[in-house]
mmCIF file of C-alpha atoms in Angstrom:
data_model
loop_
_atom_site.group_PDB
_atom_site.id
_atom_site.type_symbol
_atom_site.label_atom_id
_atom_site.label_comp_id
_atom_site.label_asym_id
_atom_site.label_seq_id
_atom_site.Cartn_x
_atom_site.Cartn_y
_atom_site.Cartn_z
ATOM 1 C CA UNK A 129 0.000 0.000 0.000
ATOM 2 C CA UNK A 130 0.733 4.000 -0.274
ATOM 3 C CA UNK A 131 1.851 5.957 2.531
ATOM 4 C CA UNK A 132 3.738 8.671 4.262
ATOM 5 C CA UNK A 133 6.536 7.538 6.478
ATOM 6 C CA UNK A 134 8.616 9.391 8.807
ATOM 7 C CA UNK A 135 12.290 8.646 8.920
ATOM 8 C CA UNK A 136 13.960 10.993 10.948
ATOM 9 C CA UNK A 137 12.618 13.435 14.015
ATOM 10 C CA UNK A 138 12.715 17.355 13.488
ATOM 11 C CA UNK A 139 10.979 20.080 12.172
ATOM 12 C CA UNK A 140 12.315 19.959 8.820
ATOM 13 C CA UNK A 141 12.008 16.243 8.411
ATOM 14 C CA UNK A 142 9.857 15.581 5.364
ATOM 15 C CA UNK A 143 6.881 12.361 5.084
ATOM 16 C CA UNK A 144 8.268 10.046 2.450
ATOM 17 C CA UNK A 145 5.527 8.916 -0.099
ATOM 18 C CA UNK A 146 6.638 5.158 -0.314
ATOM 19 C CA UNK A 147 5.494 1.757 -0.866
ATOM 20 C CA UNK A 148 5.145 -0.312 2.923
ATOM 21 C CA UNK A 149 3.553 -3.644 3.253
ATOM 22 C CA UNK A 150 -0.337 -3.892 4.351
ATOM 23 C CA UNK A 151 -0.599 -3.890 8.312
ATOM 24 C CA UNK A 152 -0.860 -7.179 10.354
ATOM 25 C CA UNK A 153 -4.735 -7.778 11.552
ATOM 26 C CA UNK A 154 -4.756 -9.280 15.545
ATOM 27 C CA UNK A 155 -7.792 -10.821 16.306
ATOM 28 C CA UNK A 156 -9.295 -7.729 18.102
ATOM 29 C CA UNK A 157 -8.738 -5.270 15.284
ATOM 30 C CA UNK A 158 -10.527 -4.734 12.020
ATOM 31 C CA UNK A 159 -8.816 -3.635 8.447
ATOM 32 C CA UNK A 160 -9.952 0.104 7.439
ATOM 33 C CA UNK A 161 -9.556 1.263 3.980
ATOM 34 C CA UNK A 162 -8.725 4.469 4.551
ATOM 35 C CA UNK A 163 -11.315 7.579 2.519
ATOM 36 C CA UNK A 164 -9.914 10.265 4.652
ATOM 37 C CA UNK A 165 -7.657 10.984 7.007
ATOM 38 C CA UNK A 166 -7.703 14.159 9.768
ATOM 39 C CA UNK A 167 -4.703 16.165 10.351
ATOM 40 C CA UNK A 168 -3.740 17.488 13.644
ATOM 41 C CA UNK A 169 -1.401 19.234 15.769
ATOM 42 C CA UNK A 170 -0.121 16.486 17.302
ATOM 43 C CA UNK A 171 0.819 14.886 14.273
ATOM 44 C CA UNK A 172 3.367 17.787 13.589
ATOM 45 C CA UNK A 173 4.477 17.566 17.452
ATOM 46 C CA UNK A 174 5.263 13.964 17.560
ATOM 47 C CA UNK A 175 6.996 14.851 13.586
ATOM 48 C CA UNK A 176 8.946 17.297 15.565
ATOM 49 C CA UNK A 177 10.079 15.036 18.177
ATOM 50 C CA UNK A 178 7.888 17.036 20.919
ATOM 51 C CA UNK A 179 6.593 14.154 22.512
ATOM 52 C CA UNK A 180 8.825 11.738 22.628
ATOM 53 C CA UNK A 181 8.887 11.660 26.668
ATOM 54 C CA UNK A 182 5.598 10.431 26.454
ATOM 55 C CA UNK A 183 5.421 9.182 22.669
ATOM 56 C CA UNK A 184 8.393 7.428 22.196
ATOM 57 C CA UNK A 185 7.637 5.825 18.878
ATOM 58 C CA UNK A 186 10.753 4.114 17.142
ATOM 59 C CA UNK A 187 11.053 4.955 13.707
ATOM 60 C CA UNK A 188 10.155 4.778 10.930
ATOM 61 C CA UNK A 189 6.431 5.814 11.251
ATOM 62 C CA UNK A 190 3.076 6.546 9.669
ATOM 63 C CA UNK A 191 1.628 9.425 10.964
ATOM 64 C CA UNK A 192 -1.869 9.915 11.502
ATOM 65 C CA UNK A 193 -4.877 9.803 14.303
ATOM 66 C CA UNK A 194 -8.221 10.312 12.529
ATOM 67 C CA UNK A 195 -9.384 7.984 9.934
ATOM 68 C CA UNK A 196 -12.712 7.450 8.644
ATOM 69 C CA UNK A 197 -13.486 4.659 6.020
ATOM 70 C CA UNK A 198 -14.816 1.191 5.068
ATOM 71 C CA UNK A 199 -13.860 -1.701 6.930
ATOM 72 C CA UNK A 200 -12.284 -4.849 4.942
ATOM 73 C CA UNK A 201 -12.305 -7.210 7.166
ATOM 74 C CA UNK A 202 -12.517 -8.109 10.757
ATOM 75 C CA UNK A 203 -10.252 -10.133 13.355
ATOM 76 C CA UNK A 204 -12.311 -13.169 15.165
ATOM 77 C CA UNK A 205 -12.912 -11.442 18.064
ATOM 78 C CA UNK A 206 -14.737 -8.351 16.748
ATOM 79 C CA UNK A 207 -18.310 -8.705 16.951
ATOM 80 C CA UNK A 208 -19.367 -4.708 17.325
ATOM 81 C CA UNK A 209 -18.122 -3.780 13.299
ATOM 82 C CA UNK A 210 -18.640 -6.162 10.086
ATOM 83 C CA UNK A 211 -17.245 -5.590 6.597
ATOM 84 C CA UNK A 212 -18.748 -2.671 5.008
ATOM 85 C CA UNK A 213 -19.815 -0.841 7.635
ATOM 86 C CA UNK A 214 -18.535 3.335 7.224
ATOM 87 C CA UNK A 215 -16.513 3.825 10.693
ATOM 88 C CA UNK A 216 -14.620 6.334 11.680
ATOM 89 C CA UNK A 217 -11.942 6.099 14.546
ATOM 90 C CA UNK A 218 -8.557 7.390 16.425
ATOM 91 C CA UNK A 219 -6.261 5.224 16.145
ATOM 92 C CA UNK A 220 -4.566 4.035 19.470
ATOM 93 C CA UNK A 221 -1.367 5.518 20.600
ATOM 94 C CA UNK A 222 1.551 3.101 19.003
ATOM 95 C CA UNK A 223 -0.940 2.106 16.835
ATOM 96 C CA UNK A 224 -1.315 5.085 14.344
ATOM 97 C CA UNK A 225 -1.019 5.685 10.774
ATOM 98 C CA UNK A 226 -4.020 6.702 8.813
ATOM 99 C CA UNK A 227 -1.764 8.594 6.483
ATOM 100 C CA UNK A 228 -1.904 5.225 4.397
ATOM 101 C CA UNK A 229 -4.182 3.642 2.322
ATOM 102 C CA UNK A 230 -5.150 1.056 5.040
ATOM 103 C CA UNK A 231 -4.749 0.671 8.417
ATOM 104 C CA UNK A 232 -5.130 -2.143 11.600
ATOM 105 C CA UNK A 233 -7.684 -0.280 13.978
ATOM 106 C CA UNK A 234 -8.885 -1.934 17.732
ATOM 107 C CA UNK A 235 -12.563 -2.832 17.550
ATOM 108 C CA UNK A 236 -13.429 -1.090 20.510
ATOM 109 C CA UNK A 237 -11.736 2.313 19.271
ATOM 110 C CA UNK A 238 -13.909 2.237 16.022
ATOM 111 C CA UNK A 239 -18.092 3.466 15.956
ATOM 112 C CA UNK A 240 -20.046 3.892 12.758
ATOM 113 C CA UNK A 241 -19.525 6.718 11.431
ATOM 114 C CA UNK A 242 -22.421 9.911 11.768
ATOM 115 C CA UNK A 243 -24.620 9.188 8.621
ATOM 116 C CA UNK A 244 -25.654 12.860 7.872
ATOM 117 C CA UNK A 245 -21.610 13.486 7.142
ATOM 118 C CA UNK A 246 -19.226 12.420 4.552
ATOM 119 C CA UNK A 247 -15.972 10.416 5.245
ATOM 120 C CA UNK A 248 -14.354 14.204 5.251
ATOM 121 C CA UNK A 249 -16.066 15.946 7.840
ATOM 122 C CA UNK A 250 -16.458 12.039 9.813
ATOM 123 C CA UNK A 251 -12.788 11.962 9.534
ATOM 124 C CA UNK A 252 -12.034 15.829 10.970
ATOM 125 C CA UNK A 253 -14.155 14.678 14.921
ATOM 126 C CA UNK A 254 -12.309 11.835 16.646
ATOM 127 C CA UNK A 255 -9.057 13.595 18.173
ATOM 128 C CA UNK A 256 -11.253 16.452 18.965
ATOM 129 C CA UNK A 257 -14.143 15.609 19.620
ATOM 130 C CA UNK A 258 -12.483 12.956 21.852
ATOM 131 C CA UNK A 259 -10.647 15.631 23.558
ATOM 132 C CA UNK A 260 -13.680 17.748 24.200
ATOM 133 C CA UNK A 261 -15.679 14.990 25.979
ATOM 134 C CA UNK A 262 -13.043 13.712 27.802
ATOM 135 C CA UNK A 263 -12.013 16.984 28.746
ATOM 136 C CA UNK A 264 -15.434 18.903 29.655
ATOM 137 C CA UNK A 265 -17.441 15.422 30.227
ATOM 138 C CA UNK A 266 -15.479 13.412 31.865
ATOM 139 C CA UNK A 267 -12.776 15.726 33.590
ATOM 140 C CA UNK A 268 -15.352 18.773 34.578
ATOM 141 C CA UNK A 269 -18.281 17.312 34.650
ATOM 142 C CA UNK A 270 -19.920 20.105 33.178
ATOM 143 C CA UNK A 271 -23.218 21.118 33.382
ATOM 144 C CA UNK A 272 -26.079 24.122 33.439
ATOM 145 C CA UNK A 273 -25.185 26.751 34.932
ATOM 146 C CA UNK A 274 -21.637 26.782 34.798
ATOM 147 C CA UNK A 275 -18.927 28.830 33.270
ATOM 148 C CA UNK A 276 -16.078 27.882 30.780
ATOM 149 C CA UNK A 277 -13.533 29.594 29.133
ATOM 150 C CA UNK A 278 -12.209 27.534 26.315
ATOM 151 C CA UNK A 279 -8.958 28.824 24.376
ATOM 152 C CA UNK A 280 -8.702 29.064 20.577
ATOM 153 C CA UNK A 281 -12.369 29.332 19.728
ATOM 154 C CA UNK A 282 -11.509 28.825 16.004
ATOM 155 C CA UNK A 283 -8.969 25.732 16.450
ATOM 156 C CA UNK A 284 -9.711 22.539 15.718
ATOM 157 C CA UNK A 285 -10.268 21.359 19.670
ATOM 158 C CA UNK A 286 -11.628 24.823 20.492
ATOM 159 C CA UNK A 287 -14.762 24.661 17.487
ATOM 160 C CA UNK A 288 -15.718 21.416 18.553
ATOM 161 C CA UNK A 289 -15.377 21.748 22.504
ATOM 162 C CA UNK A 290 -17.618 25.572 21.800
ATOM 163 C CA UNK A 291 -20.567 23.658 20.542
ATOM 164 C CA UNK A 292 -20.312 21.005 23.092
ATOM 165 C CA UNK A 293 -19.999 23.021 26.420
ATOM 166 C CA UNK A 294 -23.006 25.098 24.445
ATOM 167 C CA UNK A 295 -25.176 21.358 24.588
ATOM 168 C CA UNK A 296 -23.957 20.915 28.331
ATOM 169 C CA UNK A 297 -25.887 23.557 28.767
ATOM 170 C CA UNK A 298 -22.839 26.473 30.135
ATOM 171 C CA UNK A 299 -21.574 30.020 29.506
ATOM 172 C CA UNK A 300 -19.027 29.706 27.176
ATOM 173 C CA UNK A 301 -15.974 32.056 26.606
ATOM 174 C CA UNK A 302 -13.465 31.462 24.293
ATOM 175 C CA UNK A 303 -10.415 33.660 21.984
ATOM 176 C CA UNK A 304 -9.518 34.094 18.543
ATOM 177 C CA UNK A 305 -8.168 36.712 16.043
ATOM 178 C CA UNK A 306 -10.149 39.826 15.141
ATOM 179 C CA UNK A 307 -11.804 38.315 11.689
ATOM 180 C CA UNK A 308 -12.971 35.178 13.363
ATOM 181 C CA UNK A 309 -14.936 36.944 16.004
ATOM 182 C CA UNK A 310 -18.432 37.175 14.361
ATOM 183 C CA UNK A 311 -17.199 33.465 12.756
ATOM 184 C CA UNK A 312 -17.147 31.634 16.367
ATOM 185 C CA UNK A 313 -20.378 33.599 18.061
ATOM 186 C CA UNK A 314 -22.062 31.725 15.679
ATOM 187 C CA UNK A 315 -20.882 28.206 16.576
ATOM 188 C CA UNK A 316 -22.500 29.346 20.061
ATOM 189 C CA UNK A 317 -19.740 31.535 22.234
ATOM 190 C CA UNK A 318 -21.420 33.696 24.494
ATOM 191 C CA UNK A 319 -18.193 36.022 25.265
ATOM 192 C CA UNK A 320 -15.287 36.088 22.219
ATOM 193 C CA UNK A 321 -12.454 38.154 23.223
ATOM 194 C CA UNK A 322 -10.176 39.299 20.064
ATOM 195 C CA UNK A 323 -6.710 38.522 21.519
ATOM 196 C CA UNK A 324 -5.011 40.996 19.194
ATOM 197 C CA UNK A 325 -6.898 43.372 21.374
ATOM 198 C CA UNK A 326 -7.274 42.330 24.741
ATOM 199 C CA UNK A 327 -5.681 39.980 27.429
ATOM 200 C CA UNK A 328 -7.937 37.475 28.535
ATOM 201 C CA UNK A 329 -6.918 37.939 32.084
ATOM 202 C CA UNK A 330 -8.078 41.164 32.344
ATOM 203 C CA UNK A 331 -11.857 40.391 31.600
ATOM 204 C CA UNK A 332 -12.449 36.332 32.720
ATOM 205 C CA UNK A 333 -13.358 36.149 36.339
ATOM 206 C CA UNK A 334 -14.748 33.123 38.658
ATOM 207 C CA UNK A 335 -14.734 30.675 35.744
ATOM 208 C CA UNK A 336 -15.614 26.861 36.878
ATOM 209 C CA UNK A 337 -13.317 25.405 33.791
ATOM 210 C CA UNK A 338 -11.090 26.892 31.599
ATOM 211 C CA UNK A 339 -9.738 24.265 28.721
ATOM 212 C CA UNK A 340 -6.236 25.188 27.986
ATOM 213 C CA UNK A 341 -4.245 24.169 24.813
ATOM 214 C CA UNK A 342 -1.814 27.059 25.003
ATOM 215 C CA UNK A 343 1.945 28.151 26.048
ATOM 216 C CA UNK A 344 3.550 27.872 29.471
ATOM 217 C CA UNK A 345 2.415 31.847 29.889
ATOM 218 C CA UNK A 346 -1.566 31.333 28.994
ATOM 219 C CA UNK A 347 -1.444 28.217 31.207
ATOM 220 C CA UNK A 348 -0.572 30.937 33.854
ATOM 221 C CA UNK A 349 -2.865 33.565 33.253
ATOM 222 C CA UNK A 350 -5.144 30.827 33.450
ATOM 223 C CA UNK A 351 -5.422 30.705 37.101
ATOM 224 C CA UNK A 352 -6.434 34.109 37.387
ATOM 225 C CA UNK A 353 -9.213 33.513 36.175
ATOM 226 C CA UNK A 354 -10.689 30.280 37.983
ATOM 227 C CA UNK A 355 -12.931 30.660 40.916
ATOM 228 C CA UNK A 356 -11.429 28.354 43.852
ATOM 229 C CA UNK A 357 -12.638 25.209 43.500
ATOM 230 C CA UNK A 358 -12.249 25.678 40.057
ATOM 231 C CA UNK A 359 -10.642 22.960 37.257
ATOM 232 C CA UNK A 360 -7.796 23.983 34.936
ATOM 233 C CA UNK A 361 -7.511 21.122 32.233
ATOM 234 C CA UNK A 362 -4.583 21.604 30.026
ATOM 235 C CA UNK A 363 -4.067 19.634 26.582
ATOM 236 C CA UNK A 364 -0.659 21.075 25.927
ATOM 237 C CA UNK A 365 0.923 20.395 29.266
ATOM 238 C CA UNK A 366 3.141 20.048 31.562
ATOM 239 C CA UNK A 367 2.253 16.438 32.264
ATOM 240 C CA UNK A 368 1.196 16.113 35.866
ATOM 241 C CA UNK A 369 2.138 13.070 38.199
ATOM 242 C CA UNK A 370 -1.341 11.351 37.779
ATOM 243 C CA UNK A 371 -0.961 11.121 33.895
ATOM 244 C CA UNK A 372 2.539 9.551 34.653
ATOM 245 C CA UNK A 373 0.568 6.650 36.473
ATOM 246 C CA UNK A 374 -1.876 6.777 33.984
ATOM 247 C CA UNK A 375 0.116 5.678 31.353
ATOM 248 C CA UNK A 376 2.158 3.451 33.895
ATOM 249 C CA UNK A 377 5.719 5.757 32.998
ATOM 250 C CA UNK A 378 8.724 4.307 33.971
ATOM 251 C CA UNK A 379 9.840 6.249 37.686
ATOM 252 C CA UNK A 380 12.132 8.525 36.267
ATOM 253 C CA UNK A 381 10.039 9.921 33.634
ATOM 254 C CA UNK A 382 7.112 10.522 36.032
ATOM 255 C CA UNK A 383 9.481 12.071 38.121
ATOM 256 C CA UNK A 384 10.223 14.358 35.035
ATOM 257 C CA UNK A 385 6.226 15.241 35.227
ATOM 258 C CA UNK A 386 6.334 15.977 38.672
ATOM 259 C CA UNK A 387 9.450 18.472 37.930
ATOM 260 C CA UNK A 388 8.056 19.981 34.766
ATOM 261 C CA UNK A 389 4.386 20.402 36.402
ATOM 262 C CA UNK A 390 5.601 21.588 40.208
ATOM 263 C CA UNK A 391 5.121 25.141 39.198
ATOM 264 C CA UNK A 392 1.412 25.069 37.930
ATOM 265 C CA UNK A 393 0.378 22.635 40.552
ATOM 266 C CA UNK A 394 1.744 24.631 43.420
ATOM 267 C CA UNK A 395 0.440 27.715 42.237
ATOM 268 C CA UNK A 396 -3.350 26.072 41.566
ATOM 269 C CA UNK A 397 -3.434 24.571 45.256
ATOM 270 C CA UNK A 398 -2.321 27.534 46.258
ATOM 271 C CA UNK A 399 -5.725 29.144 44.617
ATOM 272 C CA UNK A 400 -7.454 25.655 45.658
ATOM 273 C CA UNK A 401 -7.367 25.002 42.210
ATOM 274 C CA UNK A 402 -7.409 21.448 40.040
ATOM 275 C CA UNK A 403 -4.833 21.106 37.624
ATOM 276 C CA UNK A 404 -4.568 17.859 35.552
ATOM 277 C CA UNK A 405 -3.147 17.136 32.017
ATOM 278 C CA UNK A 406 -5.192 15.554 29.793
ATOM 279 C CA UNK A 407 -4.218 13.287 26.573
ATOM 280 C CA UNK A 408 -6.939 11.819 25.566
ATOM 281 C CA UNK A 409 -7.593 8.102 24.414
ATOM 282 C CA UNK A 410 -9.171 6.188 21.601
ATOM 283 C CA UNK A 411 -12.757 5.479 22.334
ATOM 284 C CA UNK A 412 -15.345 3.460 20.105
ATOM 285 C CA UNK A 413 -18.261 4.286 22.758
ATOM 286 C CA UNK A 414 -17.972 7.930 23.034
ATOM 287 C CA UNK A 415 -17.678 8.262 19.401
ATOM 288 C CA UNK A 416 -20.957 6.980 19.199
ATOM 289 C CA UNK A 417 -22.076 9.149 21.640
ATOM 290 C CA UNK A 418 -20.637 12.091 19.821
ATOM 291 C CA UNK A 419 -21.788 10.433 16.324
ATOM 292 C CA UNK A 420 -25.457 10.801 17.576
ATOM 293 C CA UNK A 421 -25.127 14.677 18.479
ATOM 294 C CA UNK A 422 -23.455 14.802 14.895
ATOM 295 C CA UNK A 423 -26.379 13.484 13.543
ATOM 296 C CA UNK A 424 -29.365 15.281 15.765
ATOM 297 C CA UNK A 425 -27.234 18.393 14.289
ATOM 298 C CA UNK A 426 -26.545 19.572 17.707
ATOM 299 C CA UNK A 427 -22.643 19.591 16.651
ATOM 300 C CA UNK A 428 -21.596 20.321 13.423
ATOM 301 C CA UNK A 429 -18.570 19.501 12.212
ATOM 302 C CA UNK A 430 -15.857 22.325 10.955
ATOM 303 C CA UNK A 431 -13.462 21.633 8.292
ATOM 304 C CA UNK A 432 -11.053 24.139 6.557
ATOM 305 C CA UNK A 433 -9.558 22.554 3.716
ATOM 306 C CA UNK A 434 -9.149 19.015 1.835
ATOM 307 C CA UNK A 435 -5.985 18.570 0.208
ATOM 308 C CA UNK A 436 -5.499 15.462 -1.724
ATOM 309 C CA UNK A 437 -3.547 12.062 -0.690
ATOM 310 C CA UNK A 438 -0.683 13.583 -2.390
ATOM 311 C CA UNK A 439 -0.205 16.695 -0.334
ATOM 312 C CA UNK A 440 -0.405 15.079 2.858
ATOM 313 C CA UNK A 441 3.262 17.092 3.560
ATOM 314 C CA UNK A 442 1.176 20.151 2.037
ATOM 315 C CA UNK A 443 -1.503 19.732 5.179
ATOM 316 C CA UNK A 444 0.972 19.160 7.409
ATOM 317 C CA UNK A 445 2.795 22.176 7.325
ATOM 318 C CA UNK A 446 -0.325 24.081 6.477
ATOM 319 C CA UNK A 447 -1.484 22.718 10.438
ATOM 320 C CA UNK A 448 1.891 23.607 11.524
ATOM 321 C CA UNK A 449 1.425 27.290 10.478
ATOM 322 C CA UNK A 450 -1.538 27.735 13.082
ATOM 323 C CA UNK A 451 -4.135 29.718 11.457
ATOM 324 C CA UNK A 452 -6.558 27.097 10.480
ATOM 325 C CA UNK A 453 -10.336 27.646 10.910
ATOM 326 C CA UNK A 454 -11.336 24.131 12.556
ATOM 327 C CA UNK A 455 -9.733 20.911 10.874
ATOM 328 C CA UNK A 456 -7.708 19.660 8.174
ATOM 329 C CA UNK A 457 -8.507 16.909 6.128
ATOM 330 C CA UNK A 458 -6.670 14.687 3.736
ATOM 331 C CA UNK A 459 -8.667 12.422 1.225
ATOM 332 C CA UNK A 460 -7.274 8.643 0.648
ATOM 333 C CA UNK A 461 -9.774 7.283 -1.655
ATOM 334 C CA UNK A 462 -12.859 8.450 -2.978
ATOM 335 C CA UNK A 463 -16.375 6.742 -2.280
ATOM 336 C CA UNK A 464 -16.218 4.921 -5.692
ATOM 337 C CA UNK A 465 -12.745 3.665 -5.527
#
C-alpha cells in the first residue's frame, strides 16, 4: 500500500511517499480502507520530536490519528463492526497511521460513522471531539449553569469543545483573532475576546473550567481567572504526576512530570485550584455518543480545507502554520474507488 513515512525526528524532516507492506490484523482489530484521514497538531508535534517523553515511537512511522473509512475485514474477536460498515476512529497511541491507504484499527476504538456526514467531515471529529468529551465530560463534569472559558475558539479542539460546552448547557468564553470573532459567536460563544486586542486575564473572572491548549504563559494567566474550587484542564501540558501513572511511565520519567508540572500545581493549590493534564484516548463508545449529536445536528462539524492524498506534507505544514479555521482533512480514496 501508499503511505507517508517518517524517517527521521525534526521540524524539517519531510513524510516520504513510499510503498510499505499492508498492516498485520490481531484478532481484536478490524482492516480500514482508509477515505480520509484528519490532520492534527499532534501529528506535527510527535513529527517534531515534541513528545517523545511520552510518545516514544521508534522509527520509521506513519503518521496519523483520525481515519474514517470502510472496513475490509474483521479479526475473530470483533463482533461490534462487520465488513462494510462506514466507521470512523482514532487510532490508538503506538498504533497510528491513517496517512496510508489502510490501516489495523482496535474494535473497541472504532463506531459507525455519523450518517448525515461524509468520510471528510467524519474523519475531521475523533481527536477532537475525543478531547472535548473527555475533557469537559469526563474531567469537569460540566453542566447548566456553569462557566467555561475555552482557548482558541476557532482551532480545531476549540470549534468542537464551543458547541459542546453550548449542549452541556454552560456560559461559554473562548479567543480568537479579530476576523474570526463574528465566525465563532455563531458556533455558540457567548463572550469572544479578540486577543489581538485584549488579554484574557483582564476580563475572565470566577470561571468553573477553563480548557487550555496554550503556552507555558496562557497556562498561567489561566489561574487568574478560575474561581477556587475551580478545574484547569490543560491539553498542551506540563504532564502532571497522575498522567505519569496513567500511562504506567517508567519512575524517572514521572518524576520528570512531577518536575516539569511543580510550578502550575503549586500555584493552583495555592488558589485551591485542580490542575490535571489531559491526553486523551481512543474510544469506540464515546464516538458513538458524539456520532449521535453529529447526527441530531446539535454539533456540526468544521473543516477548513481538503488537500489530496498527495499533499499530505502540504496539510501538514499548512497545520503547523496555526491559522486554520477548525480541521484539516486529507482524502485517501474516494467513495467509488
Amino acid at each position: 500500500m501508499k503511505a507517508f513515512m517518517l524517517k527521521q525526528y525534526g521540524k524539517k524532516s519531510r513524510l516520504d511517499f513510499t510503498d510499505v507492506p499492508e498492516p498485520r490484523l490481531s484478532d481484536d482489530e478490524v482492516m480500514v480502507k482508509v477515505h480520509a484521514a484528519g490532520v492534527n497538531v499532534l501529528d506535527a508535534k510527535i513529527k517534531n520530536g515534541e513528545f517523545k517523553l511520552i510518545l516514544p515511537y521508534p522509527l520509521p512511522l506513519i503518521l496519523g490519528h483520525d481515519v474514517a473509512g470502510v472496513v475490509v475485514s474483521v479479526g475473530p474477536k470483533v463482533h461490534n463492526v462487520k465488513v462494510g460498515d462506514e466507521v470512523y476512529a482514532r487510532a490508538d497511541d503506538f498504533r497510528i497511521g491513517t496517512f496510508a491507504e489502510f490501516i489495523a484499527i482496535k474494535a473497541s476504538s472504532v463506531a459507525i460513522k455519523p450518517t448525515t456526514v461524509n468520510m471528510q467531515a467524519a474523519a475531521s471529529i475523533p481527536l477532537v471531539g475525543l478531547t472535548a468529551w473527555q475533557a469537559l465530560v469526563e474531567k469537569a463534569n460540566l453542566g447548566p449553569g456553569q462557566k467555561v472559558f475555552i482557548q482558541a475558539g476557532s482551532g480545531g479542539v476549540g470549534t468542537f469543545a464551543i458547541q459542546l460546552a453550548k449542549h452541556l448547557g454552560t456560559y461559554v468564553a473562548t479567543t480568537t483573532s479579530t476576523e474570526n470573532v463574528a465566525w465563532v459567536k455563531k458556533l455558540g460563544a457567548d463572550l469572544v475576546i479578540d486577543y489581538k486586542q485584549d488579554d484574557f486575564e483582564n476580563i475572565l473572572r470566577d470561571y468553573d473550567v477553563v480548557l487550555n491548549s496554550q503556552d507555558s504563559k496562557t497556562l498561567s494567566k489561566s489561574l487568574n481567572v478560575l474561581k477556587p474550587g475551580g478545574k484547569l484542564i490543560s491539553i498542551s501540558g506540563p504532564p502532571d504526576p497522575a498522567f505519569g501513572e496513567e500511562i504506567k511511565a517508567p519512575w524517572l520519567i514521572k518524576q520528570v512530570m512531577r518536575l516539569l508540572s511543580a510550578s502550575t500545581r503549586k500555584k493552583a493549590k495555592h488558589r485551591q485550584i485542580s490542575y490535571s493534564f489531559l491526553f486523551m484516548k481512543a474510544n469506540g463508545k464515546q464516538l458513538e455518543k458524539i456520532a449521535a449529536l453529529i447526527d441530531s445536528e446539535v454539533i456540526s462539524p468544521v473543516i477548513d480545507r481538503v488537500f489530496p492524498f498527495e499533499a499530505t506534507p502540504e496539510a501538514m505544514a499548512y497545520v503547523e502554520n496555526g491559522r486554520s479555521k477548525g480541521k484539516v482533512v486529507i482524502n485517501v480514496h474516494s467513495a467509488n474507488e
